[in-house]
């Protein structure tokens, strides 16, 4: 029997055992982190997703060869480039805020800083009371002005996609990016964050790692340690549809995502998880349906049922997913580094950071 892993697609290294951003989090934040772990493990379907991934734009200024977006563009199978209008974005956040949504990420198959409303999007979500507002970025467009605006808007987490400490290798992976400029952009963001008291904002370097390349990850840690809060990675997986084949089912596997989140594409299509870039299992359309109805709808219920019965392979999308195989191969193996703390994000507050009166949290890693 396999334990449901609430964070099955990446691993990370903390540069500090207790990060400064953790010390400013409220009891409500730690309750949300507890539910992130507990709901999939106990198969609890909340009244609303804990988290929404909102694809504010599917435009991108890079052509990274390992990205599913690049593969689909090259095969002329990518959808029309769009930018989500602010009224529709507001409706998504409003629905969530009224129903207990805790967290939102402002990207999926695009670069969120290309959207002219990105600062307004962050601020609106924070003003509506969301606990965790985050985004992934390649960092190429992160000017000093945008950095200040995002931090002032209340951004909680920013994840920088950065794959190598070697300029020539980085630029071969992040096609269209300038190594030195991106490094400077990230350092400028961190400097502004630290000098202006935005202690609550977490910064993370994220990379795509090929197996047997752990030394590259160690070099990245040496480069960024003491600058960002965490350094994470996900293993490379083939995303070309012509090369993906269904593996033998992994006995006992249950995916956490159907109990945690939904993805809203830029045109309103709703999908269940991060591996459905081809929209094989559409749950509904947020421009026509209420999010709560999609969350409690028959399509997602059927997917949960298949996983709950430990027969995820009955769903064609899940049958060819890389996550079960990756979990089976990796188990609980983490890169072990002397002097580093290998971890998942916490589901309960650090002891020295727990506010008085905060009730004990349920056990479980995240």
GROMACS .gro file of C-alpha atoms in nm:
model
  366
    1UNK     CA    1   0.000   0.000   0.000
    2UNK     CA    2   0.129   0.345  -0.094
    3UNK     CA    3   0.080   0.658   0.114
    4UNK     CA    4  -0.089   0.939  -0.079
    5UNK     CA    5   0.183   1.194  -0.150
    6UNK     CA    6   0.034   1.545  -0.151
    7UNK     CA    7   0.336   1.682  -0.343
    8UNK     CA    8   0.423   1.406  -0.585
    9UNK     CA    9   0.575   1.611  -0.866
   10UNK     CA   10   0.872   1.779  -0.700
   11UNK     CA   11   1.128   1.775  -0.423
   12UNK     CA   12   1.308   2.063  -0.258
   13UNK     CA   13   1.594   2.163  -0.033
   14UNK     CA   14   1.553   2.429   0.231
   15UNK     CA   15   1.840   2.669   0.277
   16UNK     CA   16   1.728   2.718   0.639
   17UNK     CA   17   1.552   2.481   0.879
   18UNK     CA   18   1.301   2.754   0.959
   19UNK     CA   19   1.255   3.014   0.686
   20UNK     CA   20   1.171   3.372   0.773
   21UNK     CA   21   0.855   3.364   0.562
   22UNK     CA   22   0.715   3.080   0.773
   23UNK     CA   23   0.728   3.284   1.093
   24UNK     CA   24   0.475   3.538   0.965
   25UNK     CA   25   0.204   3.288   0.870
   26UNK     CA   26  -0.128   3.284   1.053
   27UNK     CA   27  -0.308   2.989   1.214
   28UNK     CA   28  -0.545   2.997   0.915
   29UNK     CA   29  -0.249   2.941   0.683
   30UNK     CA   30  -0.130   2.637   0.876
   31UNK     CA   31  -0.482   2.497   0.883
   32UNK     CA   32  -0.491   2.525   0.504
   33UNK     CA   33  -0.157   2.345   0.479
   34UNK     CA   34  -0.289   2.073   0.710
   35UNK     CA   35  -0.593   2.021   0.484
   36UNK     CA   36  -0.369   2.010   0.176
   37UNK     CA   37  -0.211   1.698   0.320
   38UNK     CA   38  -0.504   1.552   0.510
   39UNK     CA   39  -0.782   1.574   0.253
   40UNK     CA   40  -0.622   1.350  -0.012
   41UNK     CA   41  -0.496   1.107   0.250
   42UNK     CA   42  -0.843   1.075   0.403
   43UNK     CA   43  -1.020   1.130   0.071
   44UNK     CA   44  -1.217   1.426   0.197
   45UNK     CA   45  -1.392   1.630  -0.072
   46UNK     CA   46  -1.414   1.986   0.052
   47UNK     CA   47  -1.689   2.227  -0.038
   48UNK     CA   48  -1.452   2.392  -0.285
   49UNK     CA   49  -1.100   2.323  -0.414
   50UNK     CA   50  -0.828   2.417  -0.168
   51UNK     CA   51  -0.631   2.560  -0.458
   52UNK     CA   52  -0.691   2.688  -0.812
   53UNK     CA   53  -0.433   2.707  -1.087
   54UNK     CA   54  -0.549   2.991  -1.313
   55UNK     CA   55  -0.388   3.017  -1.654
   56UNK     CA   56  -0.401   3.395  -1.687
   57UNK     CA   57  -0.229   3.368  -2.025
   58UNK     CA   58  -0.100   3.086  -2.243
   59UNK     CA   59   0.155   3.315  -2.408
   60UNK     CA   60   0.523   3.261  -2.338
   61UNK     CA   61   0.840   3.438  -2.448
   62UNK     CA   62   1.065   3.129  -2.430
   63UNK     CA   63   1.081   2.797  -2.615
   64UNK     CA   64   1.210   2.553  -2.355
   65UNK     CA   65   1.251   2.211  -2.525
   66UNK     CA   66   1.126   2.007  -2.226
   67UNK     CA   67   0.806   2.210  -2.187
   68UNK     CA   68   0.479   2.052  -2.305
   69UNK     CA   69   0.379   2.391  -2.444
   70UNK     CA   70   0.679   2.390  -2.679
   71UNK     CA   71   0.598   2.038  -2.795
   72UNK     CA   72   0.236   2.128  -2.871
   73UNK     CA   73   0.335   2.449  -3.051
   74UNK     CA   74   0.584   2.261  -3.268
   75UNK     CA   75   0.314   2.011  -3.364
   76UNK     CA   76   0.067   2.292  -3.436
   77UNK     CA   77  -0.163   2.158  -3.165
   78UNK     CA   78  -0.153   2.448  -2.922
   79UNK     CA   79  -0.459   2.658  -2.854
   80UNK     CA   80  -0.504   3.019  -2.958
   81UNK     CA   81  -0.290   3.263  -2.760
   82UNK     CA   82  -0.508   3.456  -2.518
   83UNK     CA   83  -0.494   3.682  -2.215
   84UNK     CA   84  -0.762   3.635  -1.952
   85UNK     CA   85  -0.987   3.940  -1.916
   86UNK     CA   86  -0.997   4.086  -1.568
   87UNK     CA   87  -1.373   4.052  -1.525
   88UNK     CA   88  -1.354   3.676  -1.577
   89UNK     CA   89  -1.053   3.655  -1.345
   90UNK     CA   90  -1.249   3.846  -1.080
   91UNK     CA   91  -1.539   3.603  -1.109
   92UNK     CA   92  -1.307   3.308  -1.044
   93UNK     CA   93  -1.154   3.470  -0.738
   94UNK     CA   94  -1.494   3.588  -0.611
   95UNK     CA   95  -1.639   3.238  -0.637
   96UNK     CA   96  -1.342   3.100  -0.451
   97UNK     CA   97  -1.331   3.365  -0.181
   98UNK     CA   98  -1.698   3.306  -0.104
   99UNK     CA   99  -1.648   2.929  -0.075
  100UNK     CA  100  -1.324   2.887   0.118
  101UNK     CA  101  -1.057   2.892  -0.154
  102UNK     CA  102  -0.719   2.922   0.018
  103UNK     CA  103  -0.463   2.936  -0.258
  104UNK     CA  104  -0.415   3.037  -0.620
  105UNK     CA  105  -0.132   3.009  -0.871
  106UNK     CA  106  -0.144   3.249  -1.164
  107UNK     CA  107   0.001   3.036  -1.441
  108UNK     CA  108  -0.003   2.703  -1.621
  109UNK     CA  109   0.121   2.689  -1.982
  110UNK     CA  110   0.224   3.053  -2.006
  111UNK     CA  111   0.450   3.318  -1.855
  112UNK     CA  112   0.236   3.518  -1.609
  113UNK     CA  113   0.449   3.833  -1.626
  114UNK     CA  114   0.345   3.877  -1.989
  115UNK     CA  115  -0.005   3.963  -1.869
  116UNK     CA  116  -0.043   4.340  -1.825
  117UNK     CA  117  -0.277   4.285  -1.528
  118UNK     CA  118  -0.049   4.054  -1.328
  119UNK     CA  119   0.002   4.298  -1.039
  120UNK     CA  120  -0.369   4.375  -1.027
  121UNK     CA  121  -0.442   4.001  -1.031
  122UNK     CA  122  -0.221   3.943  -0.727
  123UNK     CA  123  -0.366   4.238  -0.539
  124UNK     CA  124  -0.726   4.139  -0.610
  125UNK     CA  125  -0.672   3.786  -0.478
  126UNK     CA  126  -0.503   3.917  -0.163
  127UNK     CA  127  -0.771   4.181  -0.107
  128UNK     CA  128  -1.029   3.902  -0.124
  129UNK     CA  129  -0.855   3.724   0.160
  130UNK     CA  130  -0.674   3.438  -0.016
  131UNK     CA  131  -0.399   3.302   0.206
  132UNK     CA  132  -0.148   3.196  -0.057
  133UNK     CA  133  -0.105   3.377  -0.390
  134UNK     CA  134   0.183   3.254  -0.602
  135UNK     CA  135   0.328   3.226  -0.949
  136UNK     CA  136   0.603   3.055  -1.146
  137UNK     CA  137   0.813   3.274  -1.375
  138UNK     CA  138   1.114   3.239  -1.600
  139UNK     CA  139   1.233   3.571  -1.458
  140UNK     CA  140   1.315   3.736  -1.791
  141UNK     CA  141   1.055   4.011  -1.747
  142UNK     CA  142   1.106   4.067  -1.375
  143UNK     CA  143   1.215   4.429  -1.377
  144UNK     CA  144   1.286   4.625  -1.061
  145UNK     CA  145   0.955   4.810  -1.100
  146UNK     CA  146   0.752   4.490  -1.144
  147UNK     CA  147   0.932   4.335  -0.846
  148UNK     CA  148   0.831   4.625  -0.623
  149UNK     CA  149   0.474   4.618  -0.748
  150UNK     CA  150   0.432   4.243  -0.698
  151UNK     CA  151   0.571   4.259  -0.347
  152UNK     CA  152   0.356   4.559  -0.256
  153UNK     CA  153   0.051   4.377  -0.398
  154UNK     CA  154   0.108   4.101  -0.142
  155UNK     CA  155   0.257   3.815  -0.347
  156UNK     CA  156   0.319   3.521  -0.111
  157UNK     CA  157   0.538   3.292  -0.321
  158UNK     CA  158   0.741   3.326  -0.639
  159UNK     CA  159   0.910   3.029  -0.805
  160UNK     CA  160   1.191   3.103  -1.051
  161UNK     CA  161   1.247   2.847  -1.328
  162UNK     CA  162   1.626   2.820  -1.345
  163UNK     CA  163   1.793   2.501  -1.466
  164UNK     CA  164   2.169   2.534  -1.463
  165UNK     CA  165   2.459   2.719  -1.304
  166UNK     CA  166   2.636   2.720  -1.641
  167UNK     CA  167   2.534   3.012  -1.868
  168UNK     CA  168   2.565   2.818  -2.195
  169UNK     CA  169   2.367   2.522  -2.062
  170UNK     CA  170   2.101   2.744  -1.907
  171UNK     CA  171   2.050   2.935  -2.231
  172UNK     CA  172   2.023   2.609  -2.428
  173UNK     CA  173   1.743   2.497  -2.194
  174UNK     CA  174   1.565   2.829  -2.148
  175UNK     CA  175   1.572   2.925  -2.515
  176UNK     CA  176   1.543   3.300  -2.548
  177UNK     CA  177   1.661   3.389  -2.197
  178UNK     CA  178   1.980   3.569  -2.097
  179UNK     CA  179   2.157   3.399  -1.805
  180UNK     CA  180   2.320   3.708  -1.655
  181UNK     CA  181   2.007   3.920  -1.687
  182UNK     CA  182   1.785   3.662  -1.520
  183UNK     CA  183   2.033   3.614  -1.235
  184UNK     CA  184   2.038   3.989  -1.183
  185UNK     CA  185   1.656   4.007  -1.195
  186UNK     CA  186   1.620   3.740  -0.927
  187UNK     CA  187   1.881   3.898  -0.702
  188UNK     CA  188   1.713   4.237  -0.743
  189UNK     CA  189   1.377   4.089  -0.643
  190UNK     CA  190   1.532   3.933  -0.332
  191UNK     CA  191   1.711   4.256  -0.243
  192UNK     CA  192   1.388   4.457  -0.266
  193UNK     CA  193   1.200   4.191  -0.068
  194UNK     CA  194   1.456   4.195   0.212
  195UNK     CA  195   1.505   4.571   0.226
  196UNK     CA  196   1.135   4.655   0.228
  197UNK     CA  197   1.019   4.416   0.498
  198UNK     CA  198   0.834   4.164   0.279
  199UNK     CA  199   0.939   3.880   0.505
  200UNK     CA  200   0.626   3.675   0.431
  201UNK     CA  201   0.718   3.620   0.063
  202UNK     CA  202   0.886   3.289  -0.017
  203UNK     CA  203   1.139   3.270  -0.301
  204UNK     CA  204   1.229   2.943  -0.468
  205UNK     CA  205   1.455   2.829  -0.750
  206UNK     CA  206   1.294   2.544  -0.946
  207UNK     CA  207   1.464   2.328  -1.206
  208UNK     CA  208   1.388   2.037  -1.436
  209UNK     CA  209   1.641   1.766  -1.354
  210UNK     CA  210   1.740   1.471  -1.570
  211UNK     CA  211   1.809   1.155  -1.375
  212UNK     CA  212   2.169   1.089  -1.282
  213UNK     CA  213   2.233   1.465  -1.280
  214UNK     CA  214   2.223   1.524  -0.905
  215UNK     CA  215   2.560   1.700  -0.915
  216UNK     CA  216   2.399   1.972  -1.125
  217UNK     CA  217   2.143   2.022  -0.850
  218UNK     CA  218   2.419   2.046  -0.590
  219UNK     CA  219   2.589   2.313  -0.800
  220UNK     CA  220   2.262   2.506  -0.818
  221UNK     CA  221   2.235   2.493  -0.440
  222UNK     CA  222   2.585   2.633  -0.408
  223UNK     CA  223   2.490   2.914  -0.646
  224UNK     CA  224   2.166   3.016  -0.473
  225UNK     CA  225   2.212   2.918  -0.109
  226UNK     CA  226   2.171   3.220   0.115
  227UNK     CA  227   1.984   3.410  -0.157
  228UNK     CA  228   1.653   3.227  -0.201
  229UNK     CA  229   1.455   3.036   0.059
  230UNK     CA  230   1.425   2.699  -0.114
  231UNK     CA  231   1.565   2.518  -0.416
  232UNK     CA  232   1.345   2.255  -0.577
  233UNK     CA  233   1.335   2.022  -0.873
  234UNK     CA  234   1.112   1.792  -1.068
  235UNK     CA  235   1.252   1.509  -1.275
  236UNK     CA  236   1.228   1.540  -1.653
  237UNK     CA  237   0.953   1.336  -1.812
  238UNK     CA  238   0.872   1.291  -2.180
  239UNK     CA  239   0.582   1.517  -2.284
  240UNK     CA  240   0.569   1.446  -2.657
  241UNK     CA  241   0.235   1.266  -2.710
  242UNK     CA  242   0.388   1.052  -2.984
  243UNK     CA  243   0.650   0.917  -2.743
  244UNK     CA  244   0.437   0.868  -2.431
  245UNK     CA  245   0.330   0.513  -2.363
  246UNK     CA  246   0.113   0.368  -2.092
  247UNK     CA  247   0.312   0.194  -1.820
  248UNK     CA  248   0.199  -0.101  -1.613
  249UNK     CA  249  -0.026   0.024  -1.330
  250UNK     CA  250   0.143   0.089  -0.998
  251UNK     CA  251  -0.041  -0.108  -0.736
  252UNK     CA  252  -0.201   0.101  -0.464
  253UNK     CA  253  -0.126   0.441  -0.616
  254UNK     CA  254  -0.365   0.727  -0.536
  255UNK     CA  255  -0.312   1.076  -0.674
  256UNK     CA  256  -0.364   1.366  -0.435
  257UNK     CA  257  -0.468   1.630  -0.687
  258UNK     CA  258  -0.838   1.536  -0.730
  259UNK     CA  259  -0.892   1.624  -0.363
  260UNK     CA  260  -0.682   1.941  -0.371
  261UNK     CA  261  -0.716   2.150  -0.684
  262UNK     CA  262  -0.849   2.228  -1.030
  263UNK     CA  263  -0.690   2.404  -1.327
  264UNK     CA  264  -0.876   2.680  -1.513
  265UNK     CA  265  -0.739   2.739  -1.862
  266UNK     CA  266  -0.729   3.083  -2.017
  267UNK     CA  267  -1.043   3.016  -2.224
  268UNK     CA  268  -1.234   2.875  -1.926
  269UNK     CA  269  -1.184   2.502  -1.981
  270UNK     CA  270  -1.131   2.324  -1.649
  271UNK     CA  271  -0.898   2.024  -1.617
  272UNK     CA  272  -0.811   1.811  -1.313
  273UNK     CA  273  -0.435   1.826  -1.296
  274UNK     CA  274  -0.100   1.950  -1.422
  275UNK     CA  275  -0.043   1.668  -1.673
  276UNK     CA  276  -0.354   1.730  -1.884
  277UNK     CA  277  -0.207   1.993  -2.114
  278UNK     CA  278  -0.385   1.826  -2.407
  279UNK     CA  279  -0.725   1.865  -2.236
  280UNK     CA  280  -0.809   1.497  -2.246
  281UNK     CA  281  -1.028   1.503  -1.937
  282UNK     CA  282  -1.220   1.831  -1.939
  283UNK     CA  283  -1.433   1.873  -1.627
  284UNK     CA  284  -1.637   2.169  -1.748
  285UNK     CA  285  -1.605   2.530  -1.854
  286UNK     CA  286  -1.577   2.808  -1.597
  287UNK     CA  287  -1.723   3.060  -1.842
  288UNK     CA  288  -2.046   2.861  -1.842
  289UNK     CA  289  -2.054   2.669  -1.515
  290UNK     CA  290  -2.000   2.760  -1.151
  291UNK     CA  291  -1.669   2.631  -1.017
  292UNK     CA  292  -1.838   2.460  -0.723
  293UNK     CA  293  -2.059   2.263  -0.964
  294UNK     CA  294  -1.755   2.151  -1.161
  295UNK     CA  295  -1.576   2.054  -0.839
  296UNK     CA  296  -1.872   1.842  -0.730
  297UNK     CA  297  -1.958   1.723  -1.080
  298UNK     CA  298  -1.977   1.371  -1.217
  299UNK     CA  299  -1.652   1.387  -1.415
  300UNK     CA  300  -1.432   1.465  -1.117
  301UNK     CA  301  -1.631   1.231  -0.892
  302UNK     CA  302  -1.561   0.945  -1.134
  303UNK     CA  303  -1.191   1.026  -1.136
  304UNK     CA  304  -1.178   1.036  -0.755
  305UNK     CA  305  -1.366   0.707  -0.737
  306UNK     CA  306  -1.115   0.534  -0.964
  307UNK     CA  307  -0.828   0.654  -0.746
  308UNK     CA  308  -1.006   0.577  -0.420
  309UNK     CA  309  -1.055   0.219  -0.538
  310UNK     CA  310  -0.686   0.210  -0.635
  311UNK     CA  311  -0.765   0.165  -1.001
  312UNK     CA  312  -0.644   0.495  -1.142
  313UNK     CA  313  -0.557   0.315  -1.467
  314UNK     CA  314  -0.929   0.305  -1.553
  315UNK     CA  315  -0.900   0.674  -1.642
  316UNK     CA  316  -0.705   0.694  -1.974
  317UNK     CA  317  -0.539   1.022  -1.876
  318UNK     CA  318  -0.418   0.876  -1.547
  319UNK     CA  319  -0.319   0.548  -1.710
  320UNK     CA  320  -0.033   0.715  -1.896
  321UNK     CA  321   0.061   0.964  -1.622
  322UNK     CA  322   0.424   0.970  -1.514
  323UNK     CA  323   0.353   1.040  -1.146
  324UNK     CA  324   0.272   0.682  -1.033
  325UNK     CA  325   0.589   0.547  -1.196
  326UNK     CA  326   0.800   0.830  -1.055
  327UNK     CA  327   0.663   0.767  -0.707
  328UNK     CA  328   0.732   0.396  -0.734
  329UNK     CA  329   1.087   0.450  -0.855
  330UNK     CA  330   1.178   0.727  -0.617
  331UNK     CA  331   0.978   0.625  -0.311
  332UNK     CA  332   1.088   0.859  -0.036
  333UNK     CA  333   1.435   0.907  -0.179
  334UNK     CA  334   1.562   1.260  -0.156
  335UNK     CA  335   1.899   1.400  -0.250
  336UNK     CA  336   2.096   1.395   0.075
  337UNK     CA  337   2.333   1.685   0.125
  338UNK     CA  338   2.545   1.748   0.428
  339UNK     CA  339   2.444   2.071   0.596
  340UNK     CA  340   2.115   2.094   0.404
  341UNK     CA  341   1.759   2.020   0.506
  342UNK     CA  342   1.573   1.801   0.258
  343UNK     CA  343   1.200   1.846   0.286
  344UNK     CA  344   0.850   1.890   0.160
  345UNK     CA  345   0.671   2.216   0.241
  346UNK     CA  346   0.542   2.208   0.596
  347UNK     CA  347   0.186   2.117   0.688
  348UNK     CA  348   0.227   2.260   1.037
  349UNK     CA  349   0.410   2.564   1.175
  350UNK     CA  350   0.772   2.552   1.295
  351UNK     CA  351   0.789   2.528   1.673
  352UNK     CA  352   0.960   2.862   1.720
  353UNK     CA  353   0.714   3.028   1.485
  354UNK     CA  354   0.384   2.897   1.622
  355UNK     CA  355   0.166   3.183   1.745
  356UNK     CA  356   0.026   3.160   2.095
  357UNK     CA  357  -0.310   2.991   2.101
  358UNK     CA  358  -0.254   2.808   1.773
  359UNK     CA  359  -0.402   2.459   1.816
  360UNK     CA  360  -0.185   2.151   1.746
  361UNK     CA  361  -0.185   2.046   1.381
  362UNK     CA  362  -0.249   1.703   1.235
  363UNK     CA  363   0.058   1.499   1.157
  364UNK     CA  364   0.172   1.450   0.799
  365UNK     CA  365   0.435   1.585   0.565
  366UNK     CA  366   0.370   1.818   0.276
   0.00000   0.00000   0.00000
